Backbone as numpy.savetxt, mean C-alpha at the origin, in Angstrom:
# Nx Ny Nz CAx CAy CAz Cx Cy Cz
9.98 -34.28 -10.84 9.14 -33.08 -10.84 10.02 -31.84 -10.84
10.03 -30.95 -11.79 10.37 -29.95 -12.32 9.98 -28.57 -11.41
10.92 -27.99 -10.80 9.54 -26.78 -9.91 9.13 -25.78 -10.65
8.24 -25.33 -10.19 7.07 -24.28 -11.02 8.51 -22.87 -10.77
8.12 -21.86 -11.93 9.04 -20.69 -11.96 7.95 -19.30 -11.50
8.16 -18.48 -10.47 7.20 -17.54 -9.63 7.91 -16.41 -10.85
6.95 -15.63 -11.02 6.98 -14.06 -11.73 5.93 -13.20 -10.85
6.31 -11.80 -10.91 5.79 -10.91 -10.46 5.64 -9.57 -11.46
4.35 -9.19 -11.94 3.93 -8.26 -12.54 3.57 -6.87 -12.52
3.85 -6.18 -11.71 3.90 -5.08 -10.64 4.52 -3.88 -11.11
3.31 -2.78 -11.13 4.20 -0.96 -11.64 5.25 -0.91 -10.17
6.33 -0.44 -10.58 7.41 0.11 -9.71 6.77 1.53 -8.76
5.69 2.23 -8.95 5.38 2.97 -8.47 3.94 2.94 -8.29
3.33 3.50 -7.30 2.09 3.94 -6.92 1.72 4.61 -5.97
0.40 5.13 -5.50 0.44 6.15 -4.57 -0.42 5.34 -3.40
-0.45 6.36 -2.46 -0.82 5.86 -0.87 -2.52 5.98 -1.10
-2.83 5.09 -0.52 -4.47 5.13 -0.99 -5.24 4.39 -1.80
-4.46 4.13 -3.01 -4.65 3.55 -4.25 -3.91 2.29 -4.69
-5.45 1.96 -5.02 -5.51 0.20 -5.54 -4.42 -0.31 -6.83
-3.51 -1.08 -5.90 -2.11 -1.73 -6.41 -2.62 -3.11 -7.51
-2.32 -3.41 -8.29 -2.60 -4.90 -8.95 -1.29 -5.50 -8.71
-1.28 -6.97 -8.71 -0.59 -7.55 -8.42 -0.78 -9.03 -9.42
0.00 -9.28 -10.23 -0.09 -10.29 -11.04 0.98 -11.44 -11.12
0.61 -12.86 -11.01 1.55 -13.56 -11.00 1.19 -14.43 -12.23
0.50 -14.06 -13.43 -0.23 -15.05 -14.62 0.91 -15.61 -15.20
2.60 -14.51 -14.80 3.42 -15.29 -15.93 4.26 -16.38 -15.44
3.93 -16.54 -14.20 4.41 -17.76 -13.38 3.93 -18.90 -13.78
4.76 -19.67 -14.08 4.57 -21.59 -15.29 5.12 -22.41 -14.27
4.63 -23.79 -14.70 5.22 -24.87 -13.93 5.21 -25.81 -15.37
6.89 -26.04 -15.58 7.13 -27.02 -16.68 6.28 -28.06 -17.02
6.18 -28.92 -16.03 5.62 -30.33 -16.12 4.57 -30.66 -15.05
3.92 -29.21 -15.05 2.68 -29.25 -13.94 1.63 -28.37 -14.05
1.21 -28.30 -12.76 0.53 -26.82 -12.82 0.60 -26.10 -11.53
0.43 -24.84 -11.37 0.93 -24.14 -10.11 -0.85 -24.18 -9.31
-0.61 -24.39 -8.42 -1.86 -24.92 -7.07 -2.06 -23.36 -6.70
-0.99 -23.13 -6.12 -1.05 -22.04 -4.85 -0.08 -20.74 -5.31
-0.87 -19.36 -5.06 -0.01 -18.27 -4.79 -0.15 -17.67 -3.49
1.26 -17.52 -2.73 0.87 -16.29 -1.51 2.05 -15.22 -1.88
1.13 -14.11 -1.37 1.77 -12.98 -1.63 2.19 -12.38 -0.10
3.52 -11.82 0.16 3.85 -11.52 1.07 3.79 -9.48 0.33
2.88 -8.74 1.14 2.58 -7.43 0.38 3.98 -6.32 0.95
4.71 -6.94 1.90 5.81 -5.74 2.62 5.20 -5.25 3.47
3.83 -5.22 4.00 3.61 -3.87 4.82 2.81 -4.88 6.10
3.03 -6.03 5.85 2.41 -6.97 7.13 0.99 -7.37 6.71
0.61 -7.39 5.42 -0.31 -7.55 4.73 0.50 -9.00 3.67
-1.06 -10.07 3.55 -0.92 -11.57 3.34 -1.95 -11.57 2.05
-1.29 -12.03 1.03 -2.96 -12.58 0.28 -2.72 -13.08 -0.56
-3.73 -13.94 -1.09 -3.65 -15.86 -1.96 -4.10 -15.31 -3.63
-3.74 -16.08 -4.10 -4.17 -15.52 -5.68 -3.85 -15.43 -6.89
-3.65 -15.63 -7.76 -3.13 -15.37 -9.14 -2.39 -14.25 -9.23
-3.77 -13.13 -9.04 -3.76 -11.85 -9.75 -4.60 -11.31 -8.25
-3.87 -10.48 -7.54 -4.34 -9.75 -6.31 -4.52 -8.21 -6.52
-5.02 -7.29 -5.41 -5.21 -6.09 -5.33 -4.83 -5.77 -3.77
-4.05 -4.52 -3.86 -3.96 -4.28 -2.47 -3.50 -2.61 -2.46
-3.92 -2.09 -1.38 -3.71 -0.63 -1.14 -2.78 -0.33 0.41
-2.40 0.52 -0.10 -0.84 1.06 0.88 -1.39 2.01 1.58
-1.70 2.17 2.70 -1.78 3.11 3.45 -0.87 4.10 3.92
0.93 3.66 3.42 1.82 4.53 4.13 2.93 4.41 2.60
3.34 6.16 2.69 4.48 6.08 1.77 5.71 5.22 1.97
6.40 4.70 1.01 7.24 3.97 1.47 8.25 3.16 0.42
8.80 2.45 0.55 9.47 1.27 -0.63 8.97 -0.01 -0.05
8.61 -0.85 -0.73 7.89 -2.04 0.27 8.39 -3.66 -0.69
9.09 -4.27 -0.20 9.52 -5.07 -0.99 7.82 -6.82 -0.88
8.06 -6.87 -2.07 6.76 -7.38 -2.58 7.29 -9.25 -2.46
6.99 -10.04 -1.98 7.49 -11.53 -2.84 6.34 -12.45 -2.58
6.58 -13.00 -3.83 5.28 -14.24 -4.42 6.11 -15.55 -3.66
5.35 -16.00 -3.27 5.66 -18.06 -3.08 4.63 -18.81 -4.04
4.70 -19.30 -5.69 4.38 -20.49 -6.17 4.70 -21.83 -5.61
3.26 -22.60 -5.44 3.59 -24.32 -5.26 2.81 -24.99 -6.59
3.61 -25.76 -7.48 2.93 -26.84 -7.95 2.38 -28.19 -7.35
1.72 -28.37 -8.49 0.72 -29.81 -7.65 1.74 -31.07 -7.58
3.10 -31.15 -7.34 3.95 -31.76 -6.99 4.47 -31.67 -5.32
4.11 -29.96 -5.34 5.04 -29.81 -3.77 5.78 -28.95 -4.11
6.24 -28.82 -5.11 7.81 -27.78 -5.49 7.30 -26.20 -5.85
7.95 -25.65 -4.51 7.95 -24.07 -4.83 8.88 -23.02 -5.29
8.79 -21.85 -5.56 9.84 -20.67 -6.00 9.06 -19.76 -5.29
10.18 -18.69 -5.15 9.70 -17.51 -4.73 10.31 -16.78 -5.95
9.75 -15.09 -5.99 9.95 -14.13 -6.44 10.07 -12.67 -5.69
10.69 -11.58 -5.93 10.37 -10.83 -5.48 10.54 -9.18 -6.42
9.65 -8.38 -6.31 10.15 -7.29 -6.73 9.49 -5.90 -5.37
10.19 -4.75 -6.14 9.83 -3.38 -5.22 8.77 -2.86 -5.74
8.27 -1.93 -4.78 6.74 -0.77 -5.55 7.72 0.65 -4.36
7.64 1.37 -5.36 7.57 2.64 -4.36 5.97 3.59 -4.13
5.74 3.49 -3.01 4.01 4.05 -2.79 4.67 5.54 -2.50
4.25 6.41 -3.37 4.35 8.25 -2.89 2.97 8.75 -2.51
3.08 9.57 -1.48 2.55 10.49 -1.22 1.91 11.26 -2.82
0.63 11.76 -2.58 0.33 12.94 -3.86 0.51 14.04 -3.61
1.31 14.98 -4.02 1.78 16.48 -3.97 -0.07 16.78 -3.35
0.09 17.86 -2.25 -0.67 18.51 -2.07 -1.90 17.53 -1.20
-1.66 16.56 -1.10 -2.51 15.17 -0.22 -2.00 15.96 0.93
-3.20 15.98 2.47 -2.91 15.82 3.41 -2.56 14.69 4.31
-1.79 14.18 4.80 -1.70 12.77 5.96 -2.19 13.02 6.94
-2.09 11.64 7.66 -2.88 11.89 8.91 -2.35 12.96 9.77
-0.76 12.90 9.92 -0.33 13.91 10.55 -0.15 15.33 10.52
-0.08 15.64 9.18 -0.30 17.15 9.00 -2.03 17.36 9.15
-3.17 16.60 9.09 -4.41 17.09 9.22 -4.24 17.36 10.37
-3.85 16.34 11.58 -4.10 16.67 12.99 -3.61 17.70 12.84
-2.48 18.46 12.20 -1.84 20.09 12.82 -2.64 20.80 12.12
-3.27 20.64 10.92 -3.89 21.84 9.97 -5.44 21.94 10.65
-6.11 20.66 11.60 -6.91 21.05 12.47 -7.05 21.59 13.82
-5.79 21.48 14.14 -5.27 22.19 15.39 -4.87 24.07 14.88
-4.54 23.76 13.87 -4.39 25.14 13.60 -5.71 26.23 13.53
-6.33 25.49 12.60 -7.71 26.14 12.42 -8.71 26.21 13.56
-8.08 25.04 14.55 -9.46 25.82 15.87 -8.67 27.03 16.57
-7.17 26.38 16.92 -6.70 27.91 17.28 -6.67 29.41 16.63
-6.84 29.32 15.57 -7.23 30.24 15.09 -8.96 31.24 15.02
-9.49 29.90 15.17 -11.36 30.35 15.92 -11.22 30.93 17.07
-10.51 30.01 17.61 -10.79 31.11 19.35 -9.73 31.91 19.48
-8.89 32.39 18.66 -8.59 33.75 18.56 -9.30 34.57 18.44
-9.81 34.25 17.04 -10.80 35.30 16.58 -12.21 35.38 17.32
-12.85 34.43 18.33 -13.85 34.49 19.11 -13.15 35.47 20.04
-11.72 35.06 20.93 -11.65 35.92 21.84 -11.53 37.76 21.35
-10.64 37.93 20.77 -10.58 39.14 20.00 -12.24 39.73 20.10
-13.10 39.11 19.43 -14.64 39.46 19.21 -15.27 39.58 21.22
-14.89 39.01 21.56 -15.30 38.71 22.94 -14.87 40.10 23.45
-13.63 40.24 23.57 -13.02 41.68 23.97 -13.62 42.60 23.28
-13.83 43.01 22.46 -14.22 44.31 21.30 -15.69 44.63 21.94
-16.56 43.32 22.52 -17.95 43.59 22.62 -17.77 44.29 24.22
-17.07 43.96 25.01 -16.67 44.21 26.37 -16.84 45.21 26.23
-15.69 46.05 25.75 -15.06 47.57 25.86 -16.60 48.24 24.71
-17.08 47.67 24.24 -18.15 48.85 23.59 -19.47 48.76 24.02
């Protein structure tokens, strides 16, 4: 028994948020047929499949690898990279928390300011 050969089909880039494809169709098994795909996604994320989908929640480089088994037993791995970017002008979680911290401090400025003005007149 001949082992099956794992391929990985995958854009080198994508963004945070957005639905990744993941293809292993060009993965062959000489003198068989391939049973099983698992996909190890880099980010602590698992999933079974030919042809998968998965979304990145965090910018990053995330190294990707397939495990093929044929209906013998005999596996390969593969592996390739995706770089997930940020979109120019996207907020994250962490700059919202400050750009909402900003904007209430900036309300009760402007409440207090208004608060004072009504005092004195």
């Amino acid at each position: 028994n001949a082992p099956p050969v794992a391929s990985i089909d995958v854009a080198e880039k994508g963004y945070v948020g957005e639905e990744i494809i993941l293809n292993a169709s060009h993965s062959y098994d000489p003198d068989g047929e391939i049973i099983s795909y698992r996909w190890d996604l880099g980010d602590g994320a698992i999933a079974e499949g030919e042809v998968v989908t998965h979304v990145y929640k965090e910018a990053g480089r995330y190294r990707i690898t397939l495990e093929v088994m044929d209906d013998g037993g005999e596996t390969d791995t593969a592996e390739a990279y995706i770089e997930i970017l940020q979109r120019e002008g996207s907020i994250s979680a962490g700059n919202g928390l400050i750009y909402g911290i900003a904007v209430l401090g900036l309300i009760s400025l402007i409440l207090l300011i208004l608060l004072i003005l009504r005092r004195r007149g």
